[in-house]
Amino acid sequence: FVADGAVMRGFRGAAGHLGHVQSPLAAGIPCACGASGHLESIASGTGLGILFDRLFPARAGEVAGGADVSRLAAAGDADAIEVLQASGRALGEALGSWANTFDPEVIVLSGSVLAAGEPWRAGMREGFASMVMPLMRDTPIVDAALGGHAPLVGASENLLDTVTL
């Protein structure tokens, strides 16, 4: 989270991690952080596989993660498309609520889930539009220019800013 050109880290250095907000769709799903019901549990590459198993228990174990769900969706699998749309919608709803609070100039996304394809992106846009106030509806949502390296670059920047050499 960047405001006025400064990285907002928070007291413990964890500010801006939207993946750890609650999502009704993730209710009861364990998160890697030890809690449950977090957005990351369903809106990440790994989370897409978990969500697939939850929404379609008869097909549990058929996919290992987001890449498998995306491949099935690209082949026209209706269940996989539904999973991508639901995951994207959940993220979009969270982004809309976040935008209502912080009024960002731009929202930058990173992570493997960005490769999920158009059903995921369409769901994300739909979820965002359903939650964001009209004033912020035109907030651009873009992919990080650094792709999957964005979190590592951010962590490096944080380290350089906080360590005295």
XYZ file of C-alpha atoms in Angstrom:
165
model
C 0.000 0.000 0.000
C 1.559 3.281 -1.157
C 0.175 6.690 -0.138
C 1.680 10.005 -1.182
C 4.764 8.204 -2.497
C 5.509 6.384 0.765
C 5.084 2.676 1.447
C 2.599 2.273 4.302
C 3.952 -0.595 6.358
C 1.883 -0.469 9.506
C 3.124 -1.078 13.047
C 4.189 -4.688 12.345
C 5.097 -4.204 8.683
C 2.050 -6.057 7.379
C -0.141 -3.199 6.127
C -1.930 -3.525 2.818
C -2.162 -7.319 2.605
C -5.731 -7.635 1.366
C -5.436 -11.420 1.221
C -6.078 -11.657 4.939
C -9.507 -10.030 5.062
C -12.546 -12.215 5.592
C -14.528 -13.461 2.605
C -17.885 -15.219 2.991
C -16.925 -17.567 0.148
C -13.850 -18.675 2.128
C -15.734 -19.326 5.381
C -14.172 -22.291 7.163
C -11.289 -22.724 4.721
C -7.945 -22.698 6.566
C -5.473 -20.001 5.561
C -1.704 -20.479 5.488
C -1.442 -17.846 8.254
C -3.284 -20.120 10.693
C -6.663 -18.371 10.635
C -9.551 -19.344 8.368
C -11.932 -17.660 5.983
C -9.357 -15.328 4.460
C -9.643 -14.129 0.879
C -6.240 -15.598 0.009
C -7.679 -19.058 0.704
C -9.814 -18.787 -2.446
C -8.313 -15.974 -4.534
C -4.780 -17.260 -5.057
C -3.359 -19.887 -7.375
C -3.476 -22.515 -4.630
C -6.833 -21.214 -3.444
C -8.473 -21.837 -6.820
C -7.866 -25.565 -6.405
C -9.271 -25.483 -2.882
C -12.338 -23.561 -4.042
C -12.871 -26.014 -6.915
C -12.931 -28.928 -4.464
C -15.294 -27.057 -2.150
C -17.800 -26.024 -4.813
C -17.678 -29.348 -6.666
C -16.968 -32.080 -4.090
C -17.795 -34.847 -6.576
C -14.728 -33.701 -8.536
C -12.454 -33.222 -5.491
C -8.826 -33.993 -6.199
C -9.196 -33.456 -9.945
C -7.174 -30.233 -9.863
C -3.979 -29.356 -8.012
C -4.304 -25.582 -8.234
C -5.050 -22.548 -10.297
C -3.198 -23.662 -13.424
C -5.364 -26.791 -13.637
C -8.566 -24.829 -13.050
C -7.534 -22.320 -15.719
C -6.769 -25.100 -18.228
C -10.173 -26.669 -17.630
C -11.886 -23.285 -17.986
C -10.038 -22.569 -21.244
C -11.351 -25.911 -22.534
C -14.909 -24.806 -21.702
C -15.436 -26.659 -18.405
C -18.450 -24.909 -16.826
C -17.460 -25.838 -13.263
C -13.964 -24.402 -13.686
C -15.378 -21.224 -15.220
C -17.732 -20.875 -12.246
C -14.813 -21.267 -9.820
C -12.782 -18.586 -11.607
C -15.726 -16.192 -11.686
C -16.533 -16.770 -7.998
C -12.916 -16.276 -6.933
C -12.565 -13.138 -9.028
C -15.859 -11.778 -7.696
C -14.723 -12.312 -4.098
C -11.496 -10.420 -4.763
C -13.372 -7.659 -6.596
C -15.775 -7.214 -3.685
C -12.851 -6.891 -1.275
C -11.093 -4.440 -3.602
C -14.268 -2.368 -3.858
C -14.610 -2.182 -0.087
C -10.922 -1.311 0.224
C -11.274 1.403 -2.440
C -14.232 2.880 -0.550
C -11.980 3.241 2.482
C -8.735 4.449 0.898
C -9.762 6.126 -2.415
C -6.702 4.853 -4.330
C -5.437 6.386 -7.547
C -4.776 2.903 -8.916
C -5.012 -0.692 -7.662
C -2.063 -2.913 -8.627
C -2.440 -6.701 -8.526
C 0.250 -9.373 -8.491
C 0.428 -13.115 -8.051
C -0.058 -16.305 -10.008
C -3.832 -15.912 -10.003
C -3.466 -13.180 -12.628
C -2.930 -15.964 -15.176
C -6.413 -17.358 -14.453
C -7.904 -15.751 -17.544
C -10.935 -13.758 -18.546
C -13.584 -15.540 -16.423
C -11.593 -14.601 -13.300
C -11.059 -11.021 -14.476
C -14.723 -10.640 -15.433
C -15.750 -11.845 -11.971
C -13.281 -9.440 -10.369
C -14.641 -6.478 -12.351
C -18.211 -7.485 -11.477
C -17.410 -7.814 -7.766
C -15.573 -4.488 -7.723
C -18.446 -2.676 -9.443
C -20.952 -4.184 -7.001
C -19.132 -2.852 -3.924
C -17.331 0.351 -4.861
C -18.973 3.745 -4.465
C -19.835 5.473 -7.767
C -17.145 8.091 -7.148
C -14.409 5.406 -7.306
C -15.916 3.202 -10.006
C -13.334 4.281 -12.597
C -10.332 3.384 -10.407
C -7.885 1.537 -12.675
C -7.052 -2.043 -11.677
C -3.794 -3.108 -13.324
C -1.330 -5.976 -13.201
C 2.013 -5.279 -11.538
C 4.637 -4.393 -14.135
C 7.063 -6.695 -12.329
C 4.652 -9.631 -12.479
C 5.383 -12.315 -9.891
C 8.553 -10.504 -8.839
C 6.625 -7.543 -7.385
C 6.377 -8.979 -3.835
C 10.108 -9.762 -3.797
C 11.032 -6.286 -4.991
C 8.702 -4.790 -2.376
C 10.236 -6.928 0.366
C 13.713 -5.866 -0.748
C 12.665 -2.215 -0.698
C 11.254 -2.688 2.792
C 14.494 -4.273 3.984
C 16.614 -1.468 2.531
C 14.370 1.130 4.159
C 14.449 -0.461 7.606
C 18.010 -1.762 8.019
C 20.820 0.557 9.010
C 24.053 -0.354 7.278
